Amino acid sequence: MGGPRFEPVRAVRAYERVVEQIEEAVESGALTPGERLPSERELMVQFSVGRSTVREALRVLQARGLVRSRPGDPNGAEVLPFSPVVLKKSMTTLARVSELSLGELVQFRMVLDATAVLLAARLRTEEHLAEMAAAVDDMKAADAADAAAFGAADAAFHDAVARAGGNKLIQVCTDVVRAVMAGLVEDRLARAPDREALMRRGVAHHEDVIAALRAGDGPLAARLTRQSMYDYYAGHLPAEERAALRALLE
Amino acid sequence: MGGPRFEPVRAVRAYERVVEQIEEAVESGALTPGERLPSERELMVQFSVGRSTVREALRVLQARGLVRSRPGDPNGAEVLPFSPVVLKKSMTTLARVSELSLGELVQFRMVLDATAVLLAARLRTEEHLAEMAAAVDDMKAADAADAAAFGAADAAFHDAVARAGGNKLIQVCTDVVRAVMAGLVEDRLARAPDREALMRRGVAHHEDVIAALRAGDGPLAARLTRQSMYDYYAGHLPAEERAALRALLE
DNA sequence: GGTCATTTGTGCGTATGTATC
DNA sequence: GGATACATACGCACAAATGAC
């Protein structure tokens, strides 16, 4: 008793150790985006593992969005800047396997987008406001039949708001959830009979939000944002989910 | 002009096509958690690819948390139920490479946890309230020196609240962000001089939240939750981040 | 624009350790 | 304990793609 307390060891795969080392180098900043990893044959020498081990490690790193490798590239795998595509992917998986309802997604965005505008009311600059106004102009200019252009402009607006709010986590999450929602319901929305009216109302709402932000009235901007989200999606929700959403309109 | 509109083709790797097919089978429910994939040798026959291709595909699927394979397992890779570990991983990466501040994380949880309790005030059952009460009891029972036990009980409380709120996305996200925060600041909190006072205050706050939920007063419960989060972390934040948080206390 | 060395993508054979029966 | 089937890992060979000269 009182001897050394040995810890149970779990067999850790060779490729995992390769992943850990490269991952640490990337996340710590020792490798910056745009830099290149050594070639696979060079890596197998440095780690003293086989090439298949190196390749499996690179696949995992690629799946995590940290590097990208192309066939024949003499420079080796490229270190990538952070991108939310991996988050989007795993959240899309979450939506599919746990069967997230549209109502849950709308609820999530109602809360986070409203928070973003609330924060933006304190921190917004003239540049931010100009970006938002430009996005709204694009929404107006979009052909009524071109749902993709309208959606892209809408996304640009919300991204500008989120950036103005200054919380990168909220910015990424709203972006991810918006993309997931678009993938789930874009065709349904594009065929809605009252689509044009919804689009016009959305533009008007966005202009009201800009006015509130310019005036520095965060709570008003947040209310407008929640109401806008509710109006846009409520028609596509069953009654009980609509009720859950109204609980957030305060 | 007016001819067929050809789309640009991107060379898609063999292992990617294997990943897509298995992923679709898992996410569509054709393969349910606990089921086994065919062995690697069987898969290389079915997809008519080489062994390395199969293995790289399995690595990607494993990195996405869909399957797990163990050496020597005669049954082949196992299909896994959804777990938020992949989301945790990518959000931790986000936190590291985009240098998320503690303030941004706290802000995020203040908003989403407050929303969860607001929703829980409408939907909570007696079972939910009993779970919350049990978690608070565990927090009280935790030794003052055992930060891990206290944290686990606190996590159980918030998880019960999030489940009562009925939004699975909010539940997962708050859980993920709590884990990320714990990884970043657990040692700092464990060594705080006023740790015991913070713990006592946290317990009292949680009991107030339960009382508000029992009374069905969602807005009160939400305010209490935001205030509790602020009190617990404000001491570890620089002044300007504290100010941004106070903007959410309303 | 073309040639060529290099690299990645892929397939295959083999040895080894492990889990299950 | 032994037999069997499996995953892990190594190393080589060839095709396709890339980048540099």
mmCIF file of C-alpha atoms in Angstrom, chain A residues 1-249:
data_model
loop_
_atom_site.group_PDB
_atom_site.id
_atom_site.type_symbol
_atom_site.label_atom_id
_atom_site.label_comp_id
_atom_site.label_asym_id
_atom_site.label_seq_id
_atom_site.Cartn_x
_atom_site.Cartn_y
_atom_site.Cartn_z
ATOM 1 C CA MET A 1 0.000 0.000 0.000
ATOM 2 C CA GLY A 2 1.193 3.489 -0.713
ATOM 3 C CA GLY A 3 3.121 2.301 -3.749
ATOM 4 C CA PRO A 4 2.980 4.037 -7.089
ATOM 5 C CA ARG A 5 -0.551 4.375 -8.465
ATOM 6 C CA PHE A 6 -0.383 2.990 -11.964
ATOM 7 C CA GLU A 7 -2.959 4.286 -14.360
ATOM 8 C CA PRO A 8 -4.729 2.012 -16.797
ATOM 9 C CA VAL A 9 -3.298 2.377 -20.273
ATOM 10 C CA ARG A 10 -5.532 2.323 -23.280
ATOM 11 C CA ALA A 11 -4.015 1.092 -26.483
ATOM 12 C CA VAL A 12 -3.652 4.210 -28.597
ATOM 13 C CA ARG A 13 -3.383 3.754 -32.320
ATOM 14 C CA ALA A 14 -0.289 4.890 -34.139
ATOM 15 C CA TYR A 15 -2.272 7.213 -36.406
ATOM 16 C CA GLU A 16 -3.827 8.839 -33.325
ATOM 17 C CA ARG A 17 -0.435 9.867 -32.034
ATOM 18 C CA VAL A 18 0.392 11.366 -35.397
ATOM 19 C CA VAL A 19 -2.922 13.229 -35.356
ATOM 20 C CA GLU A 20 -2.298 14.561 -31.873
ATOM 21 C CA GLN A 21 1.098 15.976 -32.717
ATOM 22 C CA ILE A 22 0.037 17.698 -35.928
ATOM 23 C CA GLU A 23 -3.190 18.930 -34.344
ATOM 24 C CA GLU A 24 -1.277 20.450 -31.469
ATOM 25 C CA ALA A 25 1.084 22.165 -33.896
ATOM 26 C CA VAL A 26 -1.820 23.669 -35.833
ATOM 27 C CA GLU A 27 -3.947 24.729 -32.871
ATOM 28 C CA SER A 28 -1.035 26.190 -30.980
ATOM 29 C CA GLY A 29 -0.143 28.301 -33.977
ATOM 30 C CA ALA A 30 3.212 26.628 -34.625
ATOM 31 C CA LEU A 31 1.777 25.914 -38.063
ATOM 32 C CA THR A 32 -0.200 28.793 -39.507
ATOM 33 C CA PRO A 33 -2.848 28.637 -42.257
ATOM 34 C CA GLY A 34 -1.299 28.487 -45.699
ATOM 35 C CA GLU A 35 1.787 26.677 -44.495
ATOM 36 C CA ARG A 36 2.505 23.221 -45.848
ATOM 37 C CA LEU A 37 3.086 19.956 -44.065
ATOM 38 C CA PRO A 38 5.986 17.774 -45.181
ATOM 39 C CA SER A 39 5.157 15.200 -47.828
ATOM 40 C CA GLU A 40 3.700 11.866 -46.779
ATOM 41 C CA ARG A 41 6.996 10.111 -47.312
ATOM 42 C CA GLU A 42 8.779 12.731 -45.259
ATOM 43 C CA LEU A 43 6.187 12.399 -42.485
ATOM 44 C CA MET A 44 6.604 8.630 -42.344
ATOM 45 C CA VAL A 45 10.289 9.179 -41.737
ATOM 46 C CA GLN A 46 9.769 11.847 -39.077
ATOM 47 C CA PHE A 47 7.162 9.806 -37.186
ATOM 48 C CA SER A 48 8.786 6.490 -38.128
ATOM 49 C CA VAL A 49 5.486 4.926 -39.144
ATOM 50 C CA GLY A 50 4.245 3.434 -42.379
ATOM 51 C CA ARG A 51 2.679 5.459 -45.097
ATOM 52 C CA SER A 52 -0.818 4.113 -44.530
ATOM 53 C CA THR A 53 -0.580 5.306 -40.950
ATOM 54 C CA VAL A 54 0.400 8.770 -42.144
ATOM 55 C CA ARG A 55 -2.433 8.744 -44.642
ATOM 56 C CA GLU A 56 -5.046 7.730 -42.080
ATOM 57 C CA ALA A 57 -3.836 10.507 -39.820
ATOM 58 C CA LEU A 58 -4.120 13.018 -42.666
ATOM 59 C CA ARG A 59 -7.655 11.817 -43.389
ATOM 60 C CA VAL A 60 -8.683 12.441 -39.799
ATOM 61 C CA LEU A 61 -7.093 15.891 -39.823
ATOM 62 C CA GLN A 62 -8.834 16.622 -43.096
ATOM 63 C CA ALA A 63 -12.166 15.483 -41.628
ATOM 64 C CA ARG A 64 -11.581 17.924 -38.773
ATOM 65 C CA GLY A 65 -10.988 20.709 -41.274
ATOM 66 C CA LEU A 66 -7.417 21.403 -40.217
ATOM 67 C CA VAL A 67 -5.585 20.437 -43.419
ATOM 68 C CA ARG A 68 -6.287 19.662 -47.041
ATOM 69 C CA SER A 69 -4.253 17.481 -49.349
ATOM 70 C CA ARG A 70 -4.464 17.283 -53.115
ATOM 71 C CA PRO A 71 -3.130 14.555 -55.379
ATOM 72 C CA GLY A 72 0.214 15.374 -56.877
ATOM 73 C CA ASP A 73 0.819 18.531 -54.907
ATOM 74 C CA PRO A 74 4.578 18.589 -54.417
ATOM 75 C CA ASN A 75 4.242 20.940 -51.455
ATOM 76 C CA GLY A 76 2.422 18.552 -49.168
ATOM 77 C CA ALA A 77 -0.844 19.064 -47.296
ATOM 78 C CA GLU A 78 -1.945 22.629 -46.706
ATOM 79 C CA VAL A 79 -2.842 23.978 -43.275
ATOM 80 C CA LEU A 80 -6.288 25.574 -43.467
ATOM 81 C CA PRO A 81 -7.734 28.569 -41.636
ATOM 82 C CA PHE A 82 -10.694 27.835 -39.382
ATOM 83 C CA SER A 83 -13.915 27.326 -41.219
ATOM 84 C CA PRO A 84 -17.316 26.462 -39.784
ATOM 85 C CA VAL A 85 -17.945 23.718 -42.339
ATOM 86 C CA VAL A 86 -17.067 20.990 -39.851
ATOM 87 C CA LEU A 87 -19.418 22.507 -37.297
ATOM 88 C CA LYS A 88 -22.085 22.685 -39.980
ATOM 89 C CA LYS A 89 -21.505 19.059 -40.842
ATOM 90 C CA SER A 90 -21.778 17.776 -37.294
ATOM 91 C CA MET A 91 -24.784 19.949 -36.563
ATOM 92 C CA THR A 92 -26.475 18.691 -39.710
ATOM 93 C CA THR A 93 -25.805 15.170 -38.483
ATOM 94 C CA LEU A 94 -27.275 16.129 -35.123
ATOM 95 C CA ALA A 95 -30.347 17.503 -36.875
ATOM 96 C CA ARG A 96 -30.818 14.314 -38.847
ATOM 97 C CA VAL A 97 -30.144 11.622 -36.256
ATOM 98 C CA SER A 98 -31.820 13.351 -33.306
ATOM 99 C CA GLU A 99 -34.556 14.545 -35.596
ATOM 100 C CA LEU A 100 -34.424 18.202 -34.662
ATOM 101 C CA SER A 101 -37.645 19.908 -35.584
ATOM 102 C CA LEU A 102 -37.760 23.124 -37.555
ATOM 103 C CA GLY A 103 -39.298 24.713 -34.469
ATOM 104 C CA GLU A 104 -36.242 23.930 -32.373
ATOM 105 C CA LEU A 105 -33.959 25.437 -34.992
ATOM 106 C CA VAL A 106 -36.065 28.589 -35.304
ATOM 107 C CA GLN A 107 -36.171 28.909 -31.530
ATOM 108 C CA PHE A 108 -32.398 28.702 -31.392
ATOM 109 C CA ARG A 109 -31.919 31.372 -34.003
ATOM 110 C CA MET A 110 -34.581 33.625 -32.502
ATOM 111 C CA VAL A 111 -32.622 33.718 -29.281
ATOM 112 C CA LEU A 112 -29.114 34.032 -30.672
ATOM 113 C CA ASP A 113 -29.887 36.509 -33.446
ATOM 114 C CA ALA A 114 -31.821 38.644 -30.976
ATOM 115 C CA THR A 115 -28.815 38.558 -28.658
ATOM 116 C CA ALA A 116 -26.521 39.529 -31.502
ATOM 117 C CA VAL A 117 -28.561 42.635 -32.328
ATOM 118 C CA LEU A 118 -28.827 43.520 -28.666
ATOM 119 C CA LEU A 119 -25.043 43.472 -28.437
ATOM 120 C CA ALA A 120 -24.682 45.208 -31.779
ATOM 121 C CA ALA A 121 -26.699 48.168 -30.509
ATOM 122 C CA ARG A 122 -23.777 48.969 -28.201
ATOM 123 C CA LEU A 123 -20.882 48.165 -30.497
ATOM 124 C CA ARG A 124 -22.041 48.899 -34.038
ATOM 125 C CA THR A 125 -19.922 51.211 -36.162
ATOM 126 C CA GLU A 126 -20.876 53.160 -39.265
ATOM 127 C CA GLU A 127 -19.150 50.481 -41.345
ATOM 128 C CA HIS A 128 -21.360 47.806 -39.841
ATOM 129 C CA LEU A 129 -24.490 49.820 -40.506
ATOM 130 C CA ALA A 130 -23.394 50.429 -44.095
ATOM 131 C CA GLU A 131 -22.868 46.709 -44.615
ATOM 132 C CA MET A 132 -26.319 45.951 -43.284
ATOM 133 C CA ALA A 133 -27.897 48.592 -45.495
ATOM 134 C CA ALA A 134 -26.065 47.196 -48.529
ATOM 135 C CA ALA A 135 -27.334 43.699 -47.735
ATOM 136 C CA VAL A 136 -30.901 44.975 -47.471
ATOM 137 C CA ASP A 137 -30.462 46.696 -50.829
ATOM 138 C CA ASP A 138 -29.390 43.358 -52.290
ATOM 139 C CA MET A 139 -32.477 41.748 -50.804
ATOM 140 C CA LYS A 140 -34.654 44.365 -52.475
ATOM 141 C CA ALA A 141 -32.818 44.010 -55.763
ATOM 142 C CA ALA A 142 -33.155 40.226 -55.797
ATOM 143 C CA ASP A 143 -35.575 38.896 -58.366
ATOM 144 C CA ALA A 144 -38.693 37.566 -56.690
ATOM 145 C CA ALA A 145 -38.055 34.210 -58.338
ATOM 146 C CA ASP A 146 -34.427 34.036 -57.257
ATOM 147 C CA ALA A 147 -34.701 32.635 -53.763
ATOM 148 C CA ALA A 148 -30.967 31.897 -53.641
ATOM 149 C CA ALA A 149 -29.956 35.523 -54.182
ATOM 150 C CA PHE A 150 -32.473 36.701 -51.597
ATOM 151 C CA GLY A 151 -31.236 34.125 -49.116
ATOM 152 C CA ALA A 152 -27.603 35.054 -49.690
ATOM 153 C CA ALA A 153 -28.337 38.739 -49.081
ATOM 154 C CA ASP A 154 -30.310 37.854 -45.967
ATOM 155 C CA ALA A 155 -27.386 35.769 -44.731
ATOM 156 C CA ALA A 156 -25.040 38.697 -45.388
ATOM 157 C CA PHE A 157 -27.279 40.960 -43.318
ATOM 158 C CA HIS A 158 -27.371 38.618 -40.359
ATOM 159 C CA ASP A 159 -23.642 38.019 -40.606
ATOM 160 C CA ALA A 160 -22.977 41.755 -40.492
ATOM 161 C CA VAL A 161 -25.197 42.030 -37.415
ATOM 162 C CA ALA A 162 -23.464 39.118 -35.723
ATOM 163 C CA ARG A 163 -20.039 40.575 -36.431
ATOM 164 C CA ALA A 164 -21.151 43.922 -35.060
ATOM 165 C CA GLY A 165 -22.287 42.128 -31.894
ATOM 166 C CA GLY A 166 -18.715 41.087 -31.277
ATOM 167 C CA ASN A 167 -19.305 37.505 -30.131
ATOM 168 C CA LYS A 168 -17.582 35.137 -32.531
ATOM 169 C CA LEU A 169 -19.261 32.077 -31.044
ATOM 170 C CA ILE A 170 -22.724 33.509 -31.592
ATOM 171 C CA GLN A 171 -21.679 34.584 -35.080
ATOM 172 C CA VAL A 172 -20.563 31.089 -36.052
ATOM 173 C CA CYS A 173 -23.521 29.330 -34.435
ATOM 174 C CA THR A 174 -26.169 31.500 -36.060
ATOM 175 C CA ASP A 175 -24.420 31.021 -39.375
ATOM 176 C CA VAL A 176 -24.300 27.266 -38.943
ATOM 177 C CA VAL A 177 -27.925 26.942 -37.901
ATOM 178 C CA ARG A 178 -29.054 29.196 -40.719
ATOM 179 C CA ALA A 179 -27.264 26.913 -43.180
ATOM 180 C CA VAL A 180 -28.805 23.820 -41.617
ATOM 181 C CA MET A 181 -32.268 25.376 -41.795
ATOM 182 C CA ALA A 182 -31.727 26.393 -45.396
ATOM 183 C CA GLY A 183 -30.809 22.836 -46.263
ATOM 184 C CA LEU A 184 -33.959 21.545 -44.617
ATOM 185 C CA VAL A 185 -36.631 23.949 -45.800
ATOM 186 C CA GLU A 186 -35.362 26.007 -48.705
ATOM 187 C CA ASP A 187 -37.518 24.241 -51.255
ATOM 188 C CA ARG A 188 -40.569 24.462 -49.045
ATOM 189 C CA LEU A 189 -40.088 28.197 -48.578
ATOM 190 C CA ALA A 190 -39.342 28.767 -52.246
ATOM 191 C CA ARG A 191 -42.731 27.290 -53.144
ATOM 192 C CA ALA A 192 -44.785 29.039 -50.474
ATOM 193 C CA PRO A 193 -47.702 30.889 -52.046
ATOM 194 C CA ASP A 194 -47.170 33.976 -49.871
ATOM 195 C CA ARG A 195 -43.451 33.987 -50.481
ATOM 196 C CA GLU A 196 -43.340 37.434 -52.063
ATOM 197 C CA ALA A 197 -45.275 38.989 -49.207
ATOM 198 C CA LEU A 198 -42.912 37.318 -46.712
ATOM 199 C CA MET A 199 -39.925 38.680 -48.584
ATOM 200 C CA ARG A 200 -41.305 42.219 -48.568
ATOM 201 C CA ARG A 201 -42.112 41.960 -44.888
ATOM 202 C CA GLY A 202 -38.632 40.632 -44.175
ATOM 203 C CA VAL A 203 -37.033 43.584 -45.918
ATOM 204 C CA ALA A 204 -39.187 46.024 -43.961
ATOM 205 C CA HIS A 205 -38.295 44.277 -40.693
ATOM 206 C CA HIS A 206 -34.606 44.454 -41.499
ATOM 207 C CA GLU A 207 -34.838 48.171 -42.208
ATOM 208 C CA ASP A 208 -36.561 48.685 -38.868
ATOM 209 C CA VAL A 209 -33.746 46.780 -37.167
ATOM 210 C CA ILE A 210 -31.147 49.000 -38.804
ATOM 211 C CA ALA A 211 -33.024 52.082 -37.642
ATOM 212 C CA ALA A 212 -33.167 50.749 -34.090
ATOM 213 C CA LEU A 213 -29.459 49.926 -34.138
ATOM 214 C CA ARG A 214 -28.666 53.399 -35.434
ATOM 215 C CA ALA A 215 -30.701 54.817 -32.569
ATOM 216 C CA GLY A 216 -28.897 52.524 -30.126
ATOM 217 C CA ASP A 217 -32.126 50.921 -28.969
ATOM 218 C CA GLY A 218 -30.994 47.341 -28.414
ATOM 219 C CA PRO A 219 -34.126 45.938 -26.767
ATOM 220 C CA LEU A 220 -36.292 47.243 -29.607
ATOM 221 C CA ALA A 221 -33.959 45.765 -32.213
ATOM 222 C CA ALA A 222 -34.050 42.438 -30.384
ATOM 223 C CA ARG A 223 -37.857 42.415 -30.254
ATOM 224 C CA LEU A 224 -38.034 43.227 -33.961
ATOM 225 C CA THR A 225 -35.616 40.421 -34.744
ATOM 226 C CA ARG A 226 -37.587 37.843 -32.796
ATOM 227 C CA GLN A 227 -40.839 38.963 -34.349
ATOM 228 C CA SER A 228 -39.340 38.888 -37.842
ATOM 229 C CA MET A 229 -38.097 35.348 -37.388
ATOM 230 C CA TYR A 230 -41.466 34.264 -36.024
ATOM 231 C CA ASP A 231 -43.416 35.835 -38.884
ATOM 232 C CA TYR A 232 -41.182 34.268 -41.485
ATOM 233 C CA TYR A 233 -41.348 30.683 -40.258
ATOM 234 C CA ALA A 234 -44.543 30.418 -38.196
ATOM 235 C CA GLY A 235 -46.592 29.449 -41.206
ATOM 236 C CA HIS A 236 -44.529 26.305 -41.636
ATOM 237 C CA LEU A 237 -44.841 25.108 -38.054
ATOM 238 C CA PRO A 238 -47.422 23.006 -36.246
ATOM 239 C CA ALA A 239 -49.509 24.786 -33.632
ATOM 240 C CA GLU A 240 -47.692 23.593 -30.525
ATOM 241 C CA GLU A 241 -44.303 24.635 -31.875
ATOM 242 C CA ARG A 242 -45.741 28.030 -32.731
ATOM 243 C CA ALA A 243 -46.851 28.338 -29.127
ATOM 244 C CA ALA A 244 -43.356 27.494 -27.872
ATOM 245 C CA LEU A 245 -41.960 30.209 -30.107
ATOM 246 C CA ARG A 246 -44.444 32.792 -28.888
ATOM 247 C CA ALA A 247 -43.173 32.175 -25.369
ATOM 248 C CA LEU A 248 -39.955 33.840 -26.527
ATOM 249 C CA LEU A 249 -41.605 36.874 -28.079
#
